[in-house]
Short mmCIF file of C-alpha atoms in Angstrom, two decimals:
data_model
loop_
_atom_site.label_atom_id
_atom_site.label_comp_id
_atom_site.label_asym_id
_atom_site.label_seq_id
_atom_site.Cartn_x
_atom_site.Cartn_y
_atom_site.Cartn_z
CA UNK R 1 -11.86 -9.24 -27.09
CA UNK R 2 -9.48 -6.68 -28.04
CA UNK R 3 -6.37 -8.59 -27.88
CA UNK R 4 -3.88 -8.97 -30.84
CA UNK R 5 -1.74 -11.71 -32.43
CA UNK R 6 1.28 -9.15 -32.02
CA UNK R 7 4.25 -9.93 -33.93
CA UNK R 8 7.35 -8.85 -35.12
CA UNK R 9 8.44 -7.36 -38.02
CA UNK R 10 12.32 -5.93 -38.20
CA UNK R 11 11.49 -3.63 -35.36
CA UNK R 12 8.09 -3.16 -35.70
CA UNK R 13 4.85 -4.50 -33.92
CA UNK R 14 2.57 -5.62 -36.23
CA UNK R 15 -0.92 -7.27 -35.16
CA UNK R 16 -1.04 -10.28 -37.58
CA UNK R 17 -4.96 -10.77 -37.19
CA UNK R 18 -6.22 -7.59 -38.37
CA UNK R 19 -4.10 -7.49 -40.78
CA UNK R 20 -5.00 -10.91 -42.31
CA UNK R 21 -8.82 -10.33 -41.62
CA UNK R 22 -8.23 -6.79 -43.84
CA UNK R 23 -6.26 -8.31 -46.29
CA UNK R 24 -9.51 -11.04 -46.59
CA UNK R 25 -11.59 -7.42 -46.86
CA UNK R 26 -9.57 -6.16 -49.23
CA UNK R 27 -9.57 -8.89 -51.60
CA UNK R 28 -13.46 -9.05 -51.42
CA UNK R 29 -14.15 -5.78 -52.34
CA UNK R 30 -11.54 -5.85 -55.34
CA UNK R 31 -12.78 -8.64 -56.21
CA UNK R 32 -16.52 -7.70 -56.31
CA UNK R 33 -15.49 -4.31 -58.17
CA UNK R 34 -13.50 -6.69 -60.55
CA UNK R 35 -16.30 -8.97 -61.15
CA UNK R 36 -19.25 -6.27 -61.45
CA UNK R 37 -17.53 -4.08 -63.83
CA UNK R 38 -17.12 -6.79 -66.74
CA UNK R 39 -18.21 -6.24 -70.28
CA UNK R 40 -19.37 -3.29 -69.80
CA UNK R 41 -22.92 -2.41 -72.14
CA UNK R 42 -24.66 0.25 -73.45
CA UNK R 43 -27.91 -1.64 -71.68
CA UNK R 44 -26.97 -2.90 -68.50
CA UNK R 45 -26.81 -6.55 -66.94
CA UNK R 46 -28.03 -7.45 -64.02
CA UNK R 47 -24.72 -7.08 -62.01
CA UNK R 48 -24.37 -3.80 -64.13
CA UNK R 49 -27.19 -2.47 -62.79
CA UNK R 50 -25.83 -2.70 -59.49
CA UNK R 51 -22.84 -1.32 -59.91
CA UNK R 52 -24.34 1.37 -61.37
CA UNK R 53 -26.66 2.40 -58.62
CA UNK R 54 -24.09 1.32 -55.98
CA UNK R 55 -21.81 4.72 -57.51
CA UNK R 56 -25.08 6.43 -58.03
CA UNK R 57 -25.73 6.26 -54.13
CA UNK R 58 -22.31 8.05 -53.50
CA UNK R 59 -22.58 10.50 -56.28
CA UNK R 60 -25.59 11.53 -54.98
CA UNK R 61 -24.01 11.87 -50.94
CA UNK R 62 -21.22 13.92 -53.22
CA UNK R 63 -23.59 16.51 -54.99
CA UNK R 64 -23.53 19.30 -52.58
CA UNK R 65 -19.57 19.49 -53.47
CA UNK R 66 -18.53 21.64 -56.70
CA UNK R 67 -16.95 18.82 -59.12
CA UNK R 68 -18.31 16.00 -56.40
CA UNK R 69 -17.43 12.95 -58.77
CA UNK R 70 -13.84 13.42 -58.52
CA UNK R 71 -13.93 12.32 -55.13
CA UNK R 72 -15.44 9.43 -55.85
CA UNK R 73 -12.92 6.93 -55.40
CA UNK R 74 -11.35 8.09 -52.03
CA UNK R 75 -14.98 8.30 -50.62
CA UNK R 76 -16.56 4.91 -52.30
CA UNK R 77 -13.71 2.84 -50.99
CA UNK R 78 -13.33 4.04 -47.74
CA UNK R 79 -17.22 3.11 -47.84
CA UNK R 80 -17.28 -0.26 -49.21
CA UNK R 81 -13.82 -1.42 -47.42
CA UNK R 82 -15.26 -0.46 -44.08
CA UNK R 83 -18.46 -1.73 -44.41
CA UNK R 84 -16.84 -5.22 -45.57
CA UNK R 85 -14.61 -5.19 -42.47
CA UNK R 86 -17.51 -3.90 -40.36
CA UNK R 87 -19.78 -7.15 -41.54
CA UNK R 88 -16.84 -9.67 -40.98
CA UNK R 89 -17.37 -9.39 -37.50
CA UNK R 90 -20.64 -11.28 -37.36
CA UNK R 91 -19.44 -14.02 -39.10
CA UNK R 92 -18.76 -17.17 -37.28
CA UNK R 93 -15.17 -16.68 -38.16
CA UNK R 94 -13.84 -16.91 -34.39
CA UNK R 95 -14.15 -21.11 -35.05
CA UNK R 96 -10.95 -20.35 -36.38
CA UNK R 97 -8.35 -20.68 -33.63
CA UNK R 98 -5.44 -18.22 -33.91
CA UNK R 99 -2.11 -18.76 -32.02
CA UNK R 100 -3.32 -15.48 -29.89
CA UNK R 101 -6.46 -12.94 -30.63
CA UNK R 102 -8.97 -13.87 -33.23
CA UNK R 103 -10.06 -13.34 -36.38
CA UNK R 104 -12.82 -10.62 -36.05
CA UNK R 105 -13.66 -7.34 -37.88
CA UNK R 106 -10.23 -5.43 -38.68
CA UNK R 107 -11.98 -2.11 -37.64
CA UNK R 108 -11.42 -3.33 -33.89
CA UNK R 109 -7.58 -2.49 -33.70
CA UNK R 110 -7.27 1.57 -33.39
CA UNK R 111 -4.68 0.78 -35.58
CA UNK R 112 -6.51 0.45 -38.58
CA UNK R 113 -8.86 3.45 -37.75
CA UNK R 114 -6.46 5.36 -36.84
CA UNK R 115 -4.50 5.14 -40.85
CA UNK R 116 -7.77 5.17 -42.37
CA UNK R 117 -8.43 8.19 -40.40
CA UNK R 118 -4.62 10.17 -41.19
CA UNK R 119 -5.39 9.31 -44.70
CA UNK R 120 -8.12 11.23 -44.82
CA UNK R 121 -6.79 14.27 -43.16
CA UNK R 122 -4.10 14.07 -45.74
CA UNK R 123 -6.47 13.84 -48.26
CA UNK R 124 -8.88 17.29 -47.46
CA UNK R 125 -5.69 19.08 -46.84
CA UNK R 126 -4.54 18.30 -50.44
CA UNK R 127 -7.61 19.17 -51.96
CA UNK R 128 -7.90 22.37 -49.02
CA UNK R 129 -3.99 23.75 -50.05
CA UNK R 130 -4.88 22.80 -54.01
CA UNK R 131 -8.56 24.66 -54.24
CA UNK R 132 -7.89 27.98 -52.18
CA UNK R 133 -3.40 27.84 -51.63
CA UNK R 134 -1.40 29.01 -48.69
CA UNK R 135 -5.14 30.99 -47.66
CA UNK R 136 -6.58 27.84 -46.40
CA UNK R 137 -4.36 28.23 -43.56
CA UNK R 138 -3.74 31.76 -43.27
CA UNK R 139 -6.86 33.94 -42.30
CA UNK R 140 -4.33 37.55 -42.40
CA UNK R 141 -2.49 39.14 -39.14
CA UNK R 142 -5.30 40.41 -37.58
CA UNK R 143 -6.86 38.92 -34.18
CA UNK R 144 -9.86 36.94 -35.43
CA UNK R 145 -7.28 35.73 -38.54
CA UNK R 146 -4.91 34.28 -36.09
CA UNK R 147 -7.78 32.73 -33.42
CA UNK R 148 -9.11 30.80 -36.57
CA UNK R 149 -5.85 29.67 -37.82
CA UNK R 150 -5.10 27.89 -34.40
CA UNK R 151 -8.59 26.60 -34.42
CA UNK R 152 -7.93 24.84 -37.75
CA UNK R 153 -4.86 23.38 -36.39
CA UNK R 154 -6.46 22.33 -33.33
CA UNK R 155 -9.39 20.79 -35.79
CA UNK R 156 -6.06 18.72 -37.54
CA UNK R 157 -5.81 16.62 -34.41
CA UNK R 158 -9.69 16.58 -33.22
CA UNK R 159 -10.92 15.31 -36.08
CA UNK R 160 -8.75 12.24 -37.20
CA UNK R 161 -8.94 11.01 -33.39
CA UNK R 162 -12.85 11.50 -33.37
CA UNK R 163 -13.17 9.56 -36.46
CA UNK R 164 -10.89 7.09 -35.82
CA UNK R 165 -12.12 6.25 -31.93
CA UNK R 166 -15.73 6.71 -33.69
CA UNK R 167 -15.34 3.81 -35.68
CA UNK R 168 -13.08 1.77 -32.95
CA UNK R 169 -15.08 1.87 -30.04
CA UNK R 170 -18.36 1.32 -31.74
CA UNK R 171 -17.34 -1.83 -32.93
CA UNK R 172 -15.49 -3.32 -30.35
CA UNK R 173 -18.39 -2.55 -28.10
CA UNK R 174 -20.25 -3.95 -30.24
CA UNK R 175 -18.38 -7.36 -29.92
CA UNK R 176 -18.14 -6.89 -25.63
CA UNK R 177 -21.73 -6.58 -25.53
CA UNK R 178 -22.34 -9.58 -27.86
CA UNK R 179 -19.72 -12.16 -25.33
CA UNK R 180 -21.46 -10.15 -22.23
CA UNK R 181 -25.54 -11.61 -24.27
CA UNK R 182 -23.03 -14.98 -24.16
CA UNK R 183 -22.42 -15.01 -21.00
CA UNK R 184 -26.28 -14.74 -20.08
CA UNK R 185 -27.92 -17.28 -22.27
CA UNK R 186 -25.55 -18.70 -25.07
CA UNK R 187 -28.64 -19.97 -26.72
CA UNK R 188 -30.65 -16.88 -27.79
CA UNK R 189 -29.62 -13.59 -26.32
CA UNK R 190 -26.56 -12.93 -28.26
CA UNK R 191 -28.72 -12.89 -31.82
CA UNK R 192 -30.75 -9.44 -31.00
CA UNK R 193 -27.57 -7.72 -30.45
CA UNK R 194 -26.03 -8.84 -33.29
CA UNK R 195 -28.76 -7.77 -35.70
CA UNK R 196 -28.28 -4.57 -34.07
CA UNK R 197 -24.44 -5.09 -34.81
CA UNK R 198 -25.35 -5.32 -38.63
CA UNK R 199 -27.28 -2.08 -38.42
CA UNK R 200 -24.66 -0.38 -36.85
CA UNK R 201 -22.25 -1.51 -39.18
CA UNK R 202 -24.06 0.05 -42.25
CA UNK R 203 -24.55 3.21 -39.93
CA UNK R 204 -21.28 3.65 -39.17
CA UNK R 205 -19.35 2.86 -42.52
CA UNK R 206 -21.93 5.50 -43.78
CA UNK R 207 -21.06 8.35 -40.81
CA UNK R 208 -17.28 8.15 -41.57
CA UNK R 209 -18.31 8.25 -45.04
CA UNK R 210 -20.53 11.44 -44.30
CA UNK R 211 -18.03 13.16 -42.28
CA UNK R 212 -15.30 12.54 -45.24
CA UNK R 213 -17.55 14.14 -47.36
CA UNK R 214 -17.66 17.36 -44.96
CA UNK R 215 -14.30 17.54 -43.88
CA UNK R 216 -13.85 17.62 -48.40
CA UNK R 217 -16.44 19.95 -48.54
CA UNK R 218 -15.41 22.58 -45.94
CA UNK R 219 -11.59 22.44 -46.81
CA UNK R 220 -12.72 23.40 -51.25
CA UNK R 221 -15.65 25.29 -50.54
CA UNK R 222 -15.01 29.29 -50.32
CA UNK R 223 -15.70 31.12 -47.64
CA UNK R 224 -18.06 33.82 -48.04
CA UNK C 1 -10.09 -1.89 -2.55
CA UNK C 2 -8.91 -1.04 -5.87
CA UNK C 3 -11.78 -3.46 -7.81
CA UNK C 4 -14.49 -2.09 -5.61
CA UNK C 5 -12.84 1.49 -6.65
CA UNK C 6 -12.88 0.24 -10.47
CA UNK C 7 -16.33 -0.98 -10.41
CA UNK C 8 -17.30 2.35 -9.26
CA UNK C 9 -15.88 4.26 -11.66
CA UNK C 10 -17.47 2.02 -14.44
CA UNK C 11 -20.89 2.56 -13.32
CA UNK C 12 -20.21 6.16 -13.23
CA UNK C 13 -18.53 6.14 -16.86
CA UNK C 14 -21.65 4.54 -18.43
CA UNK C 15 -24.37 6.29 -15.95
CA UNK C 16 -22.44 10.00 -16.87
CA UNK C 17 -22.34 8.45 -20.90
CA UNK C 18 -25.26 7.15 -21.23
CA UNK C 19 -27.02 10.28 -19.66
CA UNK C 20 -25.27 12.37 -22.16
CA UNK C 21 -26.00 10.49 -25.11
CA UNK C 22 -29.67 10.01 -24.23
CA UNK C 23 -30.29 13.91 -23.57
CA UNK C 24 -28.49 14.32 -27.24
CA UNK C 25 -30.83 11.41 -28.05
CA UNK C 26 -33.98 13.05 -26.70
CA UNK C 27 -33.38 16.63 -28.33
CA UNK C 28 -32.00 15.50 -31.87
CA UNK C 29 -35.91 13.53 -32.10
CA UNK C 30 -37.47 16.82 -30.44
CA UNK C 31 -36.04 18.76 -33.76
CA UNK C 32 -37.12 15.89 -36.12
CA UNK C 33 -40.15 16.16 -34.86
CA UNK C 34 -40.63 19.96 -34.85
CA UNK C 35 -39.43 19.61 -38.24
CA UNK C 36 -41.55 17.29 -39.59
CA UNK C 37 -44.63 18.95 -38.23
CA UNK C 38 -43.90 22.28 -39.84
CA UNK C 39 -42.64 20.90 -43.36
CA UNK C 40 -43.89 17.19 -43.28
CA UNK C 41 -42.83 16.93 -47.29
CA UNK C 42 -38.69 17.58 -46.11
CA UNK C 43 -39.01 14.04 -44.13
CA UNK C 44 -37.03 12.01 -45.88
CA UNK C 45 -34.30 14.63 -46.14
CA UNK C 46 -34.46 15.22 -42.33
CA UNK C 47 -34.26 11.81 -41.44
CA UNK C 48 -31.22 11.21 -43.15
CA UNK C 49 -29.27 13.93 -41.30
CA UNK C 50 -31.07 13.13 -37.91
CA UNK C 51 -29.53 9.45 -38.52
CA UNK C 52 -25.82 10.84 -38.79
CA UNK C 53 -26.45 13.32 -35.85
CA UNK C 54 -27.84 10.13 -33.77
CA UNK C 55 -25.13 7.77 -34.90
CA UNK C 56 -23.00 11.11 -33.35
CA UNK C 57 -24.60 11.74 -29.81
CA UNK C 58 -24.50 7.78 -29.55
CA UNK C 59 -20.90 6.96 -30.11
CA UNK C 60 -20.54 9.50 -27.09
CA UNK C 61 -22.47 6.76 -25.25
CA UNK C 62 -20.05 4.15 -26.69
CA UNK C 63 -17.05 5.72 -25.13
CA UNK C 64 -18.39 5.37 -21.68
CA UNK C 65 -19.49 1.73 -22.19
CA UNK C 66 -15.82 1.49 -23.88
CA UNK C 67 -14.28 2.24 -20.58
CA UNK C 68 -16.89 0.59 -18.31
CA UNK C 69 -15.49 -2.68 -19.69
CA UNK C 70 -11.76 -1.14 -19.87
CA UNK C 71 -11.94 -0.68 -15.85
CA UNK C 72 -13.97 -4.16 -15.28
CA UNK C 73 -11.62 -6.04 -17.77
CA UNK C 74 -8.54 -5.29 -15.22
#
């Protein structure tokens, strides 16, 4: 639990097991958006269909925002990539025996929260700087302009750590408590938690989702 | 000394958490359920946030658990 096949690379430390259990993530979800979106018809296919309602479930999480479908992709694949990585974890991968750590969900190394969650700050202050300019920051020279400016740079650094210990912590609990059910009765005790590991899974792919969408939505939307 | 001291401190981290997240717990249902007595129609809406906003007090929770086992673990 929680420990890393760490690694070398030039001078870096690189965790090999997340980052082959992402690339495995990765694939799948390319893959499946490969597969799904072949010859395309006017009157869907089966596996048209549900592509079709899979973007219709984020376009309609994205309506509130002015021009919502542009921010479709950033939002949909930090969506379906987490929620892949999320579900890993209850497979039975951990047969596999790794030279150190184990081959578990990616989104247990902060590591990986942690860039998902710097690439979305980089992404709502784009889209903050593009829709309103240099006044997204700068709230004029009077008291209240300059308390709110520090807020928002205080917000910088809240929110990527919230979201990125958020999604960390939830699941590696989730994997303590499921060895601690081991540890009681390996027989049955471990498979109620891990239903409710599925659940939170789903829940939690969809609150980072949810909080992209209002970190988008605050930084484009004018102030009144 | 020190494990006793450690053991300690991890009951306290997920006692303190866990009564935190369950008070969040507690009122975020007492609003659902104000609000679905005085528009029951706006359910399905309210629901939905009421999910995010307990997936929120919760994770609170989840960082006192987080370090319960941190402390233990050692």
């Amino acid at each position: 639990m929680g420990e890393h096949w760490v690694g070398y690379i030039g001078s870096f430390h690189v965790h090999f097991d997340t980052l082959l259990t992402m690339w495995c993530a990765m694939a799948f979800v390319l893959l499946a958006a490969f597969i799904l979106t072949r010859k395309l018809e006017i009157i869907p296919s089966k596996m048209q269909a549900a592509a079709e309602s899979i973007i219709k479930f984020f376009l309609g999480n994205l309506a509130e925002i002015k021009n919502g479908e542009k921010h479709i992709p950033i939002v949909a694949s930090l969506f379906l990539f987490i929620l892949v990585a999320n579900l890993m974890g209850q497979l039975p991968l951990r047969l596999i025996q790794l030279k150190q750590g184990e081959v578990a969900s990616p989104t247990n190394d902060i590591n990986m929260t942690a860039a998902m969650a710097v690439i979305v700050l980089i992404y709502y202050l784009y889209q903050g700087f593009k829709a309103k300019g240099i006044k997204y920051i700068y709230h004029g020279l009077s008291i209240t302009g300059i308390i709110t400016t520090l807020v928002d740079l205080l917000e910088m650094i809240t929110r990527p750590l919230s979201l990125a210990v958020r999604l960390f912590a939830n699941i590696l609990a989730g994997e303590i408590l499921v060895s601690v059910m081991l540890g009681i009765s390996a027989i049955a005790a471990p498979i109620p938690v891990m239903f409710f590991e599925i659940f939170v899974a789903f829940l939690q792919a969809f609150v980072f989702m949810m909080l992209t969408i209002a970190y988008i939505l605050t930084s484009v939307s004018e102030e009144h | 000394m020190a494990t006793e001291l450690a053991t300690l401190g991890a009951g306290l981290a997920i006692g303190l958490a866990g009564l935190g997240a369950g008070l969040g717990l507690g009122i975020a249902t007492k609003g659902l359920m104000e609000g679905i007595a005085r528009q029951p129609e706006a359910s399905g809406k309210l629901v939905g946030f009421f999910i995010i906003g307990a997936a929120l007090a919760e994770a609170c929770g989840i960082y006192g658990l987080l370090i319960a086992f941190m402390l233990i673990g050692k």
